[in-house]
Short mmCIF file of C-alpha atoms in Angstrom, two decimals:
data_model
loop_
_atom_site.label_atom_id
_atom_site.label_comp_id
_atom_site.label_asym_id
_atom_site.label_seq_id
_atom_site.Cartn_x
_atom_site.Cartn_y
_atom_site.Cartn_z
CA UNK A 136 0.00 0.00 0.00
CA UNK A 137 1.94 3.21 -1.14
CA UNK A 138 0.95 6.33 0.62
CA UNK A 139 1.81 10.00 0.18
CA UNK A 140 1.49 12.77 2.62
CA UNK A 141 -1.39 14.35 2.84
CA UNK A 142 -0.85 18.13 1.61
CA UNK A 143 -4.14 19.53 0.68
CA UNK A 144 -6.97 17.41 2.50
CA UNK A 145 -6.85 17.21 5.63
CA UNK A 146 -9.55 17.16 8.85
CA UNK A 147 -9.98 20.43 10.70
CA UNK A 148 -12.24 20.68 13.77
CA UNK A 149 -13.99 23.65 14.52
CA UNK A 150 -16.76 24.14 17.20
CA UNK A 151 -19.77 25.28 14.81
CA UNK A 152 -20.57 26.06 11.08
CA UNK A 153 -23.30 28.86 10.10
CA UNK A 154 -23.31 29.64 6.66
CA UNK A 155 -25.31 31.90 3.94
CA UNK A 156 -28.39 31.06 3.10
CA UNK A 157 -27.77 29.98 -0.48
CA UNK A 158 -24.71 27.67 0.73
CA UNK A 159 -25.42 24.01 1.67
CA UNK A 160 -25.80 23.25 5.58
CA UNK A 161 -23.59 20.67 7.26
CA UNK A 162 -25.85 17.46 7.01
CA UNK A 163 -25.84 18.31 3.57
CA UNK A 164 -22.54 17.72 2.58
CA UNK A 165 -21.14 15.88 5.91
CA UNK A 166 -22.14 12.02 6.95
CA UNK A 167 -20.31 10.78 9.62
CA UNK A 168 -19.95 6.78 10.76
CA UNK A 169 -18.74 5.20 13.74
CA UNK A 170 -16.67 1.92 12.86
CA UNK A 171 -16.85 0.90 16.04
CA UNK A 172 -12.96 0.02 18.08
CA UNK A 173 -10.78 -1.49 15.70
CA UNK A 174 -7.53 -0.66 17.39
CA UNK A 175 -6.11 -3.29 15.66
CA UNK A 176 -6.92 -2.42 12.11
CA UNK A 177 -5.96 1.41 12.90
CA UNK A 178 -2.44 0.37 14.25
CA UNK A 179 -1.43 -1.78 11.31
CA UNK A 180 -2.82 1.06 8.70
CA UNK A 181 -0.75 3.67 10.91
CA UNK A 182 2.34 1.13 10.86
CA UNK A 183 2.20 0.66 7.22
CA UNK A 184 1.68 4.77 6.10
CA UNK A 185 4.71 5.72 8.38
CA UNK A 186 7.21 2.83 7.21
CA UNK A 187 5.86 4.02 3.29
CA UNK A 188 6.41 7.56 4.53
CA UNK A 189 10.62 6.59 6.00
CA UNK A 190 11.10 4.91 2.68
CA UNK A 191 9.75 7.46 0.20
CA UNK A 192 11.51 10.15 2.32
CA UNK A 193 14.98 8.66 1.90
CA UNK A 194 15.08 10.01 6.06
CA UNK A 195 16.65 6.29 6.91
CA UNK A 196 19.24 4.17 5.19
CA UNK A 197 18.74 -0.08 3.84
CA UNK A 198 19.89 -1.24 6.74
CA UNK A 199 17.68 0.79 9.04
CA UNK A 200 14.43 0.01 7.24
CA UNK A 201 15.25 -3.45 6.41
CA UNK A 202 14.37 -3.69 10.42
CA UNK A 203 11.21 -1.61 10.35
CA UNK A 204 8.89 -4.22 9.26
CA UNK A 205 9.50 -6.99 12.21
CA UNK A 206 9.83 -4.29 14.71
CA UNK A 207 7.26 -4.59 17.27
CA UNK A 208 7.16 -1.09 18.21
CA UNK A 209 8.92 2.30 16.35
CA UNK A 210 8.14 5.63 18.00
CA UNK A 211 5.15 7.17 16.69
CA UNK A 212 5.86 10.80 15.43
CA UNK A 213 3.50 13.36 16.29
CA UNK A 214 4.37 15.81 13.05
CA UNK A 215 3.46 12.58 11.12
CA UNK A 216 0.05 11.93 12.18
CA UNK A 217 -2.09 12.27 8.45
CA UNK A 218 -1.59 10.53 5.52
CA UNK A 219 -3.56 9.75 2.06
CA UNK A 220 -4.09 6.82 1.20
CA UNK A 221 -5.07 6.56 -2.53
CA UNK A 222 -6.51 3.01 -3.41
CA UNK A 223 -7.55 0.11 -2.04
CA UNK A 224 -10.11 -0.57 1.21
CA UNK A 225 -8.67 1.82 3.20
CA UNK A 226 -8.92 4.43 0.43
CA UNK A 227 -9.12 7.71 1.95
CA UNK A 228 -7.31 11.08 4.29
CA UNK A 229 -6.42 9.47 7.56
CA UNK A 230 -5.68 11.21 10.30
CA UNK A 231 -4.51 9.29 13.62
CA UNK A 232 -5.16 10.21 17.45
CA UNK A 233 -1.57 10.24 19.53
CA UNK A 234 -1.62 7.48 21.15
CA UNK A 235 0.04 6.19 25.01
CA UNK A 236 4.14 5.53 24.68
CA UNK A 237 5.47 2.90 23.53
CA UNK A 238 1.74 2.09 21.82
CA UNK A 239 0.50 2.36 18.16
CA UNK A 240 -2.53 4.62 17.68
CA UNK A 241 -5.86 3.02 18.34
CA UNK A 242 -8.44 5.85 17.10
CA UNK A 243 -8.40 7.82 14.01
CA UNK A 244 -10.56 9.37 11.22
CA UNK A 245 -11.30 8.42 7.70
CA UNK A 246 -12.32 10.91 5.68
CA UNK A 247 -13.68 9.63 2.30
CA UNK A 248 -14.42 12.58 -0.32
CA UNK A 249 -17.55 11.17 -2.81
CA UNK A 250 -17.52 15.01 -3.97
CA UNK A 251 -18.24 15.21 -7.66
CA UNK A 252 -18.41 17.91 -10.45
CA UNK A 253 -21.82 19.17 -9.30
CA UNK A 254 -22.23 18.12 -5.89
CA UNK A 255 -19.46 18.45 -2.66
CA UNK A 256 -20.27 15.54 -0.12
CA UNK A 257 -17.73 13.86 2.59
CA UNK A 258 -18.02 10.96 4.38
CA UNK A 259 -16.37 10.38 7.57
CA UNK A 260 -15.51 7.05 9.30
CA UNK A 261 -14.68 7.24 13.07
CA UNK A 262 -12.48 4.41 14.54
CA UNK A 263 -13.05 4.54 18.37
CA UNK A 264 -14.24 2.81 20.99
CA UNK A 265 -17.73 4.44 21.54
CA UNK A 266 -17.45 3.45 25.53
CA UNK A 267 -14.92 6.03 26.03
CA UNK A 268 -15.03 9.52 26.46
CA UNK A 269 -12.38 10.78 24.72
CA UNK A 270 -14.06 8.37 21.22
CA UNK A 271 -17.39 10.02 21.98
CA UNK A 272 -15.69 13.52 22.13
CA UNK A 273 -13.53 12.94 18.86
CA UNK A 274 -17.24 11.76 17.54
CA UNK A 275 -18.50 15.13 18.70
CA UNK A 276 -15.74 17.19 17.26
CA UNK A 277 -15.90 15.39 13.81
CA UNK A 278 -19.64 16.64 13.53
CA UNK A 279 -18.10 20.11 13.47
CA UNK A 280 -15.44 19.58 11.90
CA UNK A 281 -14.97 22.72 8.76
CA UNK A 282 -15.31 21.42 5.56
CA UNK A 283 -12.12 19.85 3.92
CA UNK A 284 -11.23 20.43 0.67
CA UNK A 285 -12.36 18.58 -2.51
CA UNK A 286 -9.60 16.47 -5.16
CA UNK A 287 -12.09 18.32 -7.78
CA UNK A 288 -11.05 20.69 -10.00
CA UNK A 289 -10.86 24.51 -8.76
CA UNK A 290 -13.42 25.31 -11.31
CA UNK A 291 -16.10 22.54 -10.70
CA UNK A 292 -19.18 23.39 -9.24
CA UNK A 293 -18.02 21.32 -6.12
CA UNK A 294 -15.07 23.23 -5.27
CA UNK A 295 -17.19 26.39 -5.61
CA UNK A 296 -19.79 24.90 -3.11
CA UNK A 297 -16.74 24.08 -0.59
CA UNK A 298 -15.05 27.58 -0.98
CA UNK A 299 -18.05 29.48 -0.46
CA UNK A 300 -18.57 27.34 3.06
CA UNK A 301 -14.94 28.36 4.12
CA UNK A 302 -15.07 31.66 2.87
CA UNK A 303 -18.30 32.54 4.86
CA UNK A 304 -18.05 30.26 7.38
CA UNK A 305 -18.46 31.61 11.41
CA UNK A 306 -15.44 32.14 12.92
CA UNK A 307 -14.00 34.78 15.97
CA UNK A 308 -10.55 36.93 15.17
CA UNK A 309 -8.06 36.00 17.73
CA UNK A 310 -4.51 36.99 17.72
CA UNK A 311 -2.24 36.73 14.52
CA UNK A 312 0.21 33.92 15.26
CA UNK A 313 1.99 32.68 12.38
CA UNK A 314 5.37 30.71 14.80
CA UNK A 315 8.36 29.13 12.89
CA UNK A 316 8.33 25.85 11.64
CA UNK A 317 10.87 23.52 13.96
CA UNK A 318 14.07 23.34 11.78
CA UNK A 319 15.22 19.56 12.12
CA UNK A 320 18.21 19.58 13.88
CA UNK A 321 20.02 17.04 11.93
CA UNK A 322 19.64 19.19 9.09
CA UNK A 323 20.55 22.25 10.71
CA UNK A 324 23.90 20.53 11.72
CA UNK A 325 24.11 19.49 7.94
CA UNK A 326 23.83 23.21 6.80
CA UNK A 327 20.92 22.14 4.83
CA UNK A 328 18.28 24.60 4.30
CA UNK A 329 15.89 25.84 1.44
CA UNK A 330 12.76 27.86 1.01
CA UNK A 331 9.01 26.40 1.01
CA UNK A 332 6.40 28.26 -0.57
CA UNK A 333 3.20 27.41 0.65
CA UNK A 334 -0.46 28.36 -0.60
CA UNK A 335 -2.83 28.60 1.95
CA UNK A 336 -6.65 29.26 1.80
CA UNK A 337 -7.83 31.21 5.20
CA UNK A 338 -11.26 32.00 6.70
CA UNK A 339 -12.44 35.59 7.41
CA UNK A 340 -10.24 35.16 10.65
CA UNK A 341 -7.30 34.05 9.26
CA UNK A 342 -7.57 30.32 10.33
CA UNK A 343 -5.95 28.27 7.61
CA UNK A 344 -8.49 25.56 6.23
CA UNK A 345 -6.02 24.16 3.50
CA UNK A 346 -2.32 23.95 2.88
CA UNK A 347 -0.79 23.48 -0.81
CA UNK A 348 2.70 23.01 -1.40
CA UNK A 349 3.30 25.50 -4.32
CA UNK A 350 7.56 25.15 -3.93
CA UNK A 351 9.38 22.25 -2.88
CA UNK A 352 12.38 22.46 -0.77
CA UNK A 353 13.69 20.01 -2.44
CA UNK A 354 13.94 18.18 1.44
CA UNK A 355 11.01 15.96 2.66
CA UNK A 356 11.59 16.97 5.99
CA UNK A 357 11.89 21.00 5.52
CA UNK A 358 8.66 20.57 3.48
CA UNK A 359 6.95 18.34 6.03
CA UNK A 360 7.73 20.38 8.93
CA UNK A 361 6.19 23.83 7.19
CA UNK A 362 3.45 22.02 6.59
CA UNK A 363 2.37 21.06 9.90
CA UNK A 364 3.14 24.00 11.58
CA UNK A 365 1.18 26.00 8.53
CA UNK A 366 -2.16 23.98 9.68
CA UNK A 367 -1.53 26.16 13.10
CA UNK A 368 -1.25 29.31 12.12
CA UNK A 369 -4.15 32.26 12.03
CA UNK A 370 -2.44 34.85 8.99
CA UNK A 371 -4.01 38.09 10.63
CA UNK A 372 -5.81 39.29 14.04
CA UNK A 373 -8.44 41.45 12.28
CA UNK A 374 -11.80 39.61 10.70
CA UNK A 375 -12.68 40.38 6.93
CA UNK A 376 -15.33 40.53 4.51
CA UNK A 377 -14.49 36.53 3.31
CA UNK A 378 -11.83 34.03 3.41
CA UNK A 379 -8.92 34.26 0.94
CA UNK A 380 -5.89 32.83 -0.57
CA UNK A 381 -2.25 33.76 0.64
CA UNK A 382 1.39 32.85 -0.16
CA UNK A 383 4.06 32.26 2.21
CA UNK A 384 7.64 31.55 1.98
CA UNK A 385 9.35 29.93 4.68
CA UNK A 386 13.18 29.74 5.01
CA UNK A 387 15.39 27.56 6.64
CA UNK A 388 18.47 29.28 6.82
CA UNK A 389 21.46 26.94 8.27
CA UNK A 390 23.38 28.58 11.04
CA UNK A 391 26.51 29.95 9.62
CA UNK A 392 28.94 27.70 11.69
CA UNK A 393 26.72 24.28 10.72
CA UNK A 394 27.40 26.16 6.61
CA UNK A 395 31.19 26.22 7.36
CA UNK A 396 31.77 23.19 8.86
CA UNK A 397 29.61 21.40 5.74
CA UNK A 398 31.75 23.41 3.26
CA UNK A 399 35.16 22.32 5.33
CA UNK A 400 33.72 18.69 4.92
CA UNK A 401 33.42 18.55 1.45
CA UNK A 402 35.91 21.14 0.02
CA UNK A 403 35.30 19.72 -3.89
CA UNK A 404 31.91 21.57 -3.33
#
């Protein structure tokens, strides 16, 4: 099963949606399942996206990932907790719940996307145990959750119909905080570094409801790590008419010594 980060769909949680009159309410385009506890089924799915994830990233050498698979445990990384998954059963934008250490996830969310040219609908499975609190809160939250963002094409009727919820949905103006991305450090020490430019579409607050990559890096990791932290961020403090679409360039910038020491290393460069 070959996976790929997820980089434009992904599941946001927000308390409430109200939206204009001529825009489609939530149980129109939302339907949410419970799967019921399958802790099992969500750990292997989780094990098999993050070993894809360490070999299409090149971020571990043969030998290392030769031992992956008969592991019985590798830590679970919490800036690697959504993937896509693009065929098969499990078909679908997963996003997994941290779990206890030294334990594989045992709750997540499925979010299938049936949107079509004319019509934007989502279905959501929730993998949970419904006797516990914290399923029956993640059930809660997914009800709410702001509308993610169709594979469709930007001029489809369907994208149209999910724009319009984002750009009007209801939504308070907090304080801008747009924080640095964490700069791995083994990179740092490498003096690697690069510019991401990313393409974000905000709500009238600022709250970013979808991340594109519009630049590589050209470094998994650099890329991966803007990403994340992008999902955090609120662009402004001030509320306007509508949601919109904004660029952003993010540098990492290697500190000079960690440049000098990498040039000393390899002086044919």
């Amino acid at each position: 099963m070959k996976s790929r980060l997820l980089l434009a769909l992904v599941l946001g949680l927000a308390s409430s949606q109200a939206i204009g009159a001529k825009a489609r309410t939530a149980s129109d385009w939302l339907q949410v399942e419970m799967a019921g506890p399958s802790s099992a089924l969500v750990g292997r799915v989780y094990r098999e996206q993050l070993l894809a994830w360490y070999r299409d990233s090149g971020t571990m050498d043969e030998a290392e990932l030769k031992t992956l698979p008969e592991a019985e445990y590798f830590a679970f990384r919490p800036d690697l907790t959504r993937f896509a998954i693009d065929r098969g059963d499990m078909a679908g934008q997963w996003t997994f719940s941290a779990p206890q250490t030294g334990q594989w996830p045992d709750s997540a969310v499925q979010i299938v996307d049936r949107s079509d040219t004319i019509n934007y609908r989502i279905l959501v499975r929730i993998y949970c145990d419904p006797a516990q609190a914290a399923c029956r809160k993640l059930r809660d939250d997914t009800a709410a959750m702001a509308p993610p963002e169709p594979p469709t094409h930007p001029d489809t009727v369907s994208y149209a119909a999910w724009r319009a919820l984002v750009e009007k949905e209801a939504c308070t103006p907090g304080p801008k905080a747009m924080p640095a991305p964490p700069y791995p450090v083994s990179m740092a020490r490498a003096g690697e570094g690069g510019r991401v430019q990313l393409q974000l579409l905000v709500n009238a607050c600022g709250e970013v409801r979808a991340v594109r990559l519009s630049e590589s890096s050209g470094y998994p990791l650099l890329d991966q790590s803007a990403i994340t932290t992008a999902w955090r961020w609120r662009t402004q403090s001030e509320r306007q008419p509508s949601g919109a679409t904004v660029k952003v360039p993010v540098d990492f910038v290697p500190p000079p010594e960690a440049v000098q020491a990498h040039r000393t290393e390899r002086p044919g460069r």
